[in-house]
């Protein structure tokens, strides 16, 4: 069992509230405890209670934690603001450093695939937040595009090689992606929400390197702007 | 969002305590809430509190639940007895039907692979509980062996085709499997404990079919005899 420093991680980018305590990274680390639930609009009411419950249940106190990690989005604007505000408040109050991890990367980290990986999160307004990834030999994934927001039809048009798609956008637009992409797309609707376990595991290298957020300047990764859409690097071009 | 009946599921086959409320199956269902933590020997103290917390947090009551589902092992004898006793008590007290799901199947359900899938759970005494699976086209896995208990070296000798291995036995015997199987084995040590989410999803078809455990007869799936049974039998053999 690893004795790597403990990280307290959470994500509120979607209607799902996810909280975890992890040690180390995915390949050699472990989950001390985790919880997640569909919270609707009640993140503000539930998040601190969930963190408290998990610490109590795992018989840990905040003094056993080495760093905090928060999912920075993109996602629900209200959810992101509650997550970031809570993270900053906890960091300020406890003196623990804060690490930010993209909520899209946290979804991608759940996918194991030799294909191109596409994370698509429901962005409302008939759009999805999306980002492309490729697997490394050690089965972790690395980004091969910037996060963007676009219509699901437009995302489907960007894809012309076998792809594995995850994220709650795959739940919402399951039929549409099936119709437009057919056998090209392997859809994983059950890998839907950013997992705080993955955020903790992804944060471990930042924690080891001392790469922390500046509490005065850190903001969520909202993505929604036409600039972001233009900056998407097509995996087809780079592949 | 599915409105399939809600299932309250839990597993205490390992030192990990996992609890979930799910609706439907993995492909079209959803997780209402879940939690899991390394509980050491304190399952008896923590399990009911965790079930209560999850119901409260998801704003559900026991009257919103259609069925209970429990991981039946194999695993820690004490953990299994606590899990089954709690499940029977809850079922008796609430009148809710009880579904049993193999803890090995609950681990296998987390694995997506075109290869042979092998789940290996630490059975102490230098042995592992193990079972083999193959993937169906719909990405679910089905058993192609019976559960067994054996030395990890013996398990490795049984494998002569590309395999994906998961379960906490892969954490404990990671080096040994790497040495004996080399590139033949893809090891997923991070898919280690039975997930109550998978138990809930796997239980949904049993719930639909009305296939429930008989509270008077149901026992955990121990796979090997307990020390108490062995010490009872061995004097007779040696005599």
XYZ file of C-alpha atoms in Angstrom:
478
model
C 0.000 0.000 0.000
C 1.320 3.385 -0.951
C 1.911 5.988 1.730
C 1.937 8.817 -0.827
C 0.509 12.103 0.487
C -3.288 12.182 0.806
C -5.220 14.463 -1.546
C -8.789 15.600 -0.855
C -10.470 16.087 -4.253
C -13.902 17.111 -5.456
C -15.831 18.033 -8.591
C -19.127 19.898 -8.980
C -18.940 20.656 -12.728
C -22.085 18.637 -13.443
C -25.235 17.865 -11.466
C -23.141 15.070 -9.943
C -21.193 15.863 -6.761
C -18.043 13.742 -6.482
C -15.629 13.717 -3.518
C -12.586 11.509 -2.883
C -9.495 11.042 -0.753
C -6.663 9.429 -2.742
C -2.987 8.651 -2.291
C -0.567 8.602 -5.247
C -1.504 8.110 -8.902
C -3.760 5.598 -10.610
C -1.092 3.008 -11.453
C 0.416 2.662 -7.978
C -1.849 4.673 -5.686
C -5.085 3.937 -3.920
C -8.495 5.357 -3.061
C -8.876 5.938 0.673
C -12.542 6.770 0.187
C -14.917 8.268 -2.337
C -18.525 9.268 -2.748
C -20.658 10.674 -5.486
C -24.305 11.497 -5.883
C -26.708 13.285 -8.198
C -27.229 16.483 -6.262
C -29.316 18.625 -8.573
C -28.877 22.241 -7.597
C -27.865 21.563 -4.017
C -24.056 21.471 -4.338
C -23.702 24.436 -2.007
C -25.708 22.670 0.700
C -24.131 19.239 0.299
C -20.494 19.646 -0.631
C -18.998 20.571 2.762
C -21.128 17.972 4.545
C -19.894 15.315 2.117
C -16.247 16.285 2.649
C -16.784 16.132 6.417
C -18.536 12.767 6.231
C -15.764 11.243 4.125
C -13.019 12.490 6.456
C -14.890 11.154 9.494
C -15.685 7.809 7.883
C -12.081 7.222 6.825
C -10.937 8.340 10.286
C -8.865 11.139 8.828
C -8.696 14.794 9.745
C -7.788 17.767 7.607
C -4.291 17.622 9.153
C -3.759 14.252 7.404
C -4.376 15.881 4.008
C -1.419 17.188 1.960
C -3.315 19.096 -0.737
C -6.776 19.931 -2.070
C -7.752 19.325 -5.703
C -10.777 20.712 -7.506
C -12.337 20.023 -10.905
C -12.059 23.307 -12.803
C -14.659 22.554 -15.463
C -15.922 23.206 -18.019
C -19.475 22.545 -16.884
C -22.382 24.157 -15.084
C -21.383 27.748 -14.320
C -23.086 27.657 -10.918
C -21.559 24.287 -10.091
C -18.092 25.483 -11.075
C -18.385 28.656 -8.996
C -19.519 26.705 -5.943
C -16.680 24.208 -6.426
C -13.998 26.844 -6.887
C -15.324 29.047 -4.063
C -15.422 26.091 -1.670
C -11.925 25.005 -2.750
C -10.498 28.487 -2.225
C -12.256 28.855 1.116
C -10.947 25.507 2.349
C -7.458 26.247 1.067
C -7.443 29.650 2.752
C -8.898 28.302 5.974
C -6.672 25.251 6.304
C -3.480 26.526 4.669
C -3.529 23.514 2.319
C -2.335 24.138 -1.254
C -4.919 23.857 -4.047
C -4.542 22.013 -7.365
C -6.870 22.516 -10.348
C -7.650 19.634 -12.725
C -9.794 19.892 -15.868
C -13.132 18.116 -15.422
C -12.805 16.880 -19.026
C -9.426 15.278 -18.198
C -11.070 13.651 -15.155
C -13.619 11.966 -17.448
C -10.975 10.975 -20.013
C -8.906 9.302 -17.271
C -11.690 6.732 -16.863
C -11.387 5.622 -20.501
C -9.049 2.855 -21.591
C -8.951 2.633 -25.384
C -6.512 2.198 -28.247
C -8.719 4.503 -30.338
C -8.939 8.253 -30.392
C -10.790 9.281 -27.194
C -13.381 12.061 -27.211
C -14.962 13.454 -24.053
C -18.274 15.269 -24.666
C -20.040 16.937 -21.735
C -23.522 18.408 -22.025
C -23.166 22.216 -22.226
C -26.923 22.882 -22.543
C -28.054 25.192 -25.402
C -27.736 22.169 -27.753
C -23.943 22.174 -27.408
C -21.271 19.995 -25.809
C -17.953 20.783 -24.165
C -15.437 18.493 -25.828
C -11.784 17.530 -25.952
C -9.778 14.815 -27.749
C -7.212 12.481 -26.207
C -4.844 9.702 -27.264
C -3.683 6.794 -25.129
C -0.060 6.402 -24.155
C 1.526 2.933 -23.878
C 1.073 3.097 -20.077
C -2.722 3.379 -20.665
C -2.993 6.966 -19.475
C -4.471 9.474 -21.912
C -3.018 12.791 -23.072
C -4.840 15.669 -24.714
C -4.477 16.121 -28.465
C -6.785 19.149 -28.706
C -7.849 22.109 -26.618
C -11.233 22.032 -24.860
C -13.974 23.557 -26.998
C -17.732 24.010 -27.088
C -19.826 23.238 -30.173
C -22.978 21.567 -31.441
C -22.839 17.749 -31.208
C -23.383 17.579 -35.003
C -20.299 19.710 -35.524
C -18.264 17.500 -33.168
C -19.389 14.420 -35.107
C -18.219 16.040 -38.354
C -14.692 16.442 -36.910
C -14.404 12.700 -36.336
C -13.335 10.445 -39.218
C -11.423 7.693 -37.469
C -12.455 5.080 -34.882
C -13.249 6.903 -31.637
C -14.259 6.037 -28.076
C -16.641 8.656 -26.679
C -17.457 9.294 -23.003
C -19.094 12.002 -20.900
C -22.693 12.937 -20.134
C -22.951 14.472 -23.625
C -22.889 10.863 -24.859
C -25.946 10.148 -22.696
C -27.834 13.203 -23.950
C -26.853 12.798 -27.638
C -26.494 8.992 -27.730
C -28.903 8.547 -30.658
C -27.478 11.443 -32.610
C -23.867 10.186 -32.289
C -25.003 6.643 -33.167
C -26.760 7.903 -36.282
C -24.001 10.227 -37.474
C -20.982 8.063 -36.581
C -22.280 4.487 -36.723
C -19.550 1.912 -36.135
C -16.870 4.627 -36.096
C -17.884 5.534 -32.555
C -17.799 3.303 -29.495
C -20.067 5.086 -26.973
C -19.529 4.743 -23.202
C -22.561 6.554 -21.720
C -21.842 5.016 -18.307
C -18.570 6.986 -18.068
C -20.503 10.202 -17.641
C -19.437 12.476 -14.773
C -15.977 13.699 -13.731
C -14.723 11.441 -10.954
C -13.040 13.018 -7.920
C -10.958 9.808 -7.697
C -9.403 10.665 -11.068
C -8.953 14.301 -10.020
C -7.039 13.138 -6.934
C -4.910 10.713 -8.965
C -4.190 13.345 -11.657
C -3.340 15.901 -8.953
C -0.642 13.722 -7.387
C 2.061 14.703 -9.884
C 1.154 18.404 -9.488
C 1.354 17.913 -5.731
C 4.784 16.280 -6.031
C 5.970 19.140 -8.264
C 4.434 21.832 -6.040
C 2.322 23.176 -8.931
C -0.513 24.916 -7.131
C -3.261 27.368 -8.059
C -2.865 31.005 -7.095
C -5.880 31.635 -4.839
C -6.116 35.272 -5.938
C -6.172 34.534 -9.650
C -7.617 31.036 -10.120
C -10.905 30.856 -12.027
C -12.922 27.950 -13.404
C -12.314 26.885 -17.011
C -15.581 28.150 -18.530
C -14.540 27.463 -22.200
C -17.784 28.819 -23.619
C -16.604 31.433 -26.116
C -16.179 31.522 -29.839
C -12.383 31.833 -29.412
C -12.278 28.482 -27.680
C -14.201 26.934 -30.548
C -11.769 28.352 -33.103
C -8.751 27.077 -31.154
C -9.776 23.424 -31.373
C -6.965 21.524 -33.045
C -8.537 18.795 -35.124
C -7.109 15.375 -34.263
C -7.450 14.594 -37.951
C -4.868 17.248 -38.809
C -2.442 16.322 -36.028
C -2.930 12.548 -36.522
C -33.023 9.718 -17.454
C -34.292 6.255 -16.661
C -37.004 5.810 -14.072
C -36.191 2.120 -13.644
C -36.757 0.838 -10.083
C -34.116 1.932 -7.545
C -31.791 -0.732 -6.127
C -29.820 -0.261 -2.903
C -26.612 -2.294 -3.269
C -23.547 -2.932 -1.143
C -20.416 -5.078 -0.958
C -18.176 -5.877 2.010
C -16.224 -8.791 0.510
C -12.924 -6.941 0.818
C -11.553 -4.352 3.254
C -13.367 -1.858 1.010
C -16.964 -0.982 1.877
C -18.974 -0.012 -1.196
C -22.588 1.230 -1.221
C -24.707 2.499 -4.127
C -28.202 3.395 -5.238
C -28.720 2.664 -8.947
C -31.572 2.590 -11.452
C -31.537 0.195 -14.419
C -28.485 -1.466 -15.976
C -25.134 -0.065 -17.011
C -25.981 0.661 -20.633
C -29.135 2.684 -20.045
C -29.323 3.181 -16.268
C -27.783 5.642 -13.879
C -26.121 5.961 -10.493
C -28.258 7.929 -8.056
C -25.419 7.919 -5.533
C -22.476 5.839 -4.409
C -19.768 5.750 -1.801
C -16.835 3.541 -1.006
C -14.058 3.600 1.545
C -11.300 1.445 2.967
C -12.906 0.402 6.208
C -10.436 -2.099 7.646
C -12.284 -4.317 10.079
C -15.068 -1.873 10.844
C -17.709 -2.948 8.295
C -20.151 -3.797 11.072
C -19.831 -0.321 12.554
C -19.931 1.598 9.270
C -22.201 -0.190 6.838
C -25.623 0.826 8.187
C -24.456 4.399 8.777
C -23.244 4.565 5.177
C -26.549 3.261 3.810
C -28.400 5.827 5.918
C -26.126 8.676 4.824
C -26.541 7.813 1.142
C -30.340 7.638 1.391
C -30.446 10.969 3.224
C -28.028 12.671 0.841
C -29.935 11.551 -2.232
C -33.198 12.572 -0.531
C -34.567 9.065 -0.801
C -36.160 6.856 1.810
C -36.283 3.084 2.018
C -39.827 3.262 0.571
C -38.308 4.577 -2.704
C -36.178 1.410 -3.017
C -37.485 -1.567 -5.037
C -34.883 -4.167 -4.041
C -31.685 -4.747 -2.076
C -28.568 -6.291 -3.644
C -25.537 -7.674 -1.846
C -22.118 -8.868 -3.016
C -22.002 -12.558 -2.091
C -18.226 -12.988 -2.287
C -15.883 -14.729 -2.366
C -13.739 -12.624 -0.066
C -13.065 -11.963 3.602
C -15.170 -14.420 5.623
C -15.966 -11.842 8.288
C -16.763 -9.201 5.671
C -19.075 -11.582 3.807
C -20.910 -12.595 6.967
C -21.448 -8.976 7.968
C -22.655 -8.135 4.456
C -25.063 -11.062 4.223
C -26.344 -10.639 7.800
C -26.985 -6.934 7.215
C -28.687 -7.664 3.881
C -30.957 -10.312 5.412
C -31.763 -8.075 8.373
C -32.654 -5.156 6.115
C -34.687 -7.376 3.801
C -36.575 -8.870 6.724
C -37.116 -5.517 8.396
C -38.223 -3.613 5.302
C -39.921 -6.361 3.335
C -37.720 -5.553 0.324
C -36.574 -8.516 -1.800
C -32.855 -9.365 -1.766
C -30.635 -10.127 -4.782
C -27.196 -11.760 -4.523
C -24.435 -10.881 -7.002
C -20.981 -12.482 -7.096
C -18.306 -10.037 -5.938
C -16.031 -11.430 -8.702
C -18.681 -10.569 -11.324
C -18.889 -7.062 -9.820
C -15.152 -6.580 -10.443
C -15.336 -8.086 -13.943
C -18.146 -5.679 -14.865
C -15.643 -2.790 -14.552
C -13.376 -4.289 -17.228
C -13.794 -3.466 -20.903
C -11.494 -5.659 -23.004
C -11.477 -7.724 -26.181
C -9.126 -10.166 -24.455
C -9.870 -12.953 -22.018
C -10.672 -11.279 -18.673
C -9.400 -12.725 -15.385
C -10.483 -11.422 -11.986
C -8.088 -12.318 -9.160
C -8.963 -11.308 -5.593
C -6.531 -11.712 -2.695
C -7.612 -14.753 -0.656
C -4.748 -14.488 1.872
C -2.695 -17.663 2.573
C -0.782 -16.967 -0.669
C -3.858 -17.730 -2.778
C -6.312 -15.813 -4.961
C -9.993 -16.226 -5.694
C -10.306 -16.165 -9.461
C -12.734 -16.445 -12.345
C -12.472 -16.019 -16.138
C -14.767 -13.972 -18.384
C -15.220 -13.123 -22.067
C -16.660 -9.934 -23.502
C -19.880 -9.947 -25.467
C -20.380 -7.579 -28.421
C -22.403 -5.266 -26.151
C -19.275 -4.857 -23.976
C -20.671 -6.757 -21.009
C -18.698 -9.765 -19.771
C -19.918 -13.313 -19.164
C -18.274 -16.047 -17.107
C -16.360 -18.772 -18.917
C -15.208 -20.595 -15.761
C -16.403 -21.298 -12.255
C -14.938 -19.305 -9.349
C -11.937 -21.081 -7.814
C -9.189 -20.514 -5.270
C -5.542 -21.287 -6.050
C -1.977 -20.016 -5.765
C -1.274 -17.077 -8.103
C 1.493 -19.158 -9.761
C -1.064 -21.837 -10.573
C -3.459 -19.232 -11.995
C -0.656 -17.853 -14.196
C 0.002 -21.386 -15.542
C -3.654 -21.647 -16.642
C -3.296 -18.566 -18.855
C -1.948 -19.093 -22.370
C -3.609 -16.326 -24.363
C -3.695 -12.517 -24.066
C -5.524 -11.642 -20.854
C -6.710 -8.541 -18.998
C -6.425 -9.033 -15.239
C -8.215 -7.036 -12.522
C -8.930 -7.361 -8.802
C -6.930 -6.680 -5.649
C -4.988 -9.910 -6.293
C -3.387 -7.995 -9.173
C -2.232 -5.348 -6.670
C -0.809 -7.932 -4.259
C 0.810 -10.151 -6.943
C 1.541 -7.464 -9.557
C 5.262 -8.324 -9.832
C 4.655 -12.058 -9.883
C 2.050 -11.826 -12.687
C 4.319 -9.432 -14.631
C 7.236 -11.855 -14.342
C 5.294 -15.024 -15.167
C 3.019 -13.608 -17.890
C 4.978 -10.694 -19.394
C 3.200 -9.091 -22.343
C 0.487 -11.768 -22.289
C -1.125 -10.006 -19.329
C -2.506 -6.486 -19.244
C -2.778 -5.686 -15.514
C -5.400 -3.234 -14.164
C -4.469 -2.926 -10.477
C -6.716 0.144 -10.161
C -9.812 -1.990 -10.811
C -9.425 -3.640 -7.435
C -12.539 -3.842 -5.261
C -16.095 -4.980 -6.098
C -18.148 -1.888 -6.854
C -21.667 -1.615 -5.420
C -22.555 0.386 -8.544
C -21.887 -2.717 -10.646
C -23.779 -4.899 -8.168
C -26.795 -2.614 -8.512
C -26.558 -2.586 -12.318
C -26.114 -6.393 -12.483
C -29.050 -6.849 -10.068
C -31.464 -4.931 -12.282
C -32.236 -7.894 -14.568
C -32.727 -10.191 -11.544
C -35.060 -7.551 -10.098
C -37.021 -7.382 -13.346
C -37.276 -11.192 -13.411
C -38.156 -11.443 -9.711
C -35.135 -13.699 -9.038
C -34.542 -13.173 -5.350
C -32.535 -14.883 -2.605
C -34.327 -17.110 -0.130
C -33.603 -15.422 3.217
C -33.672 -18.739 5.066
C -31.167 -20.472 2.810
C -28.913 -17.804 1.303
C -25.244 -17.991 2.268
C -22.175 -16.158 1.009
C -20.145 -17.767 -1.793
C -17.106 -18.756 0.277
C -15.436 -20.864 -2.495
C -13.071 -22.405 0.042
C -13.715 -23.872 3.472
C -13.142 -21.726 6.542
C -10.329 -22.494 8.987
C -12.956 -23.644 11.456
C -14.359 -26.130 8.929
C -10.882 -27.295 7.908
C -9.802 -27.893 11.484
C -13.006 -29.820 12.048
C -12.389 -32.025 9.020
C -8.655 -32.570 9.174
C -8.606 -34.549 12.455
C -10.996 -37.036 10.868
C -8.785 -37.347 7.810
C -5.605 -37.819 9.811
C -7.364 -40.227 12.142
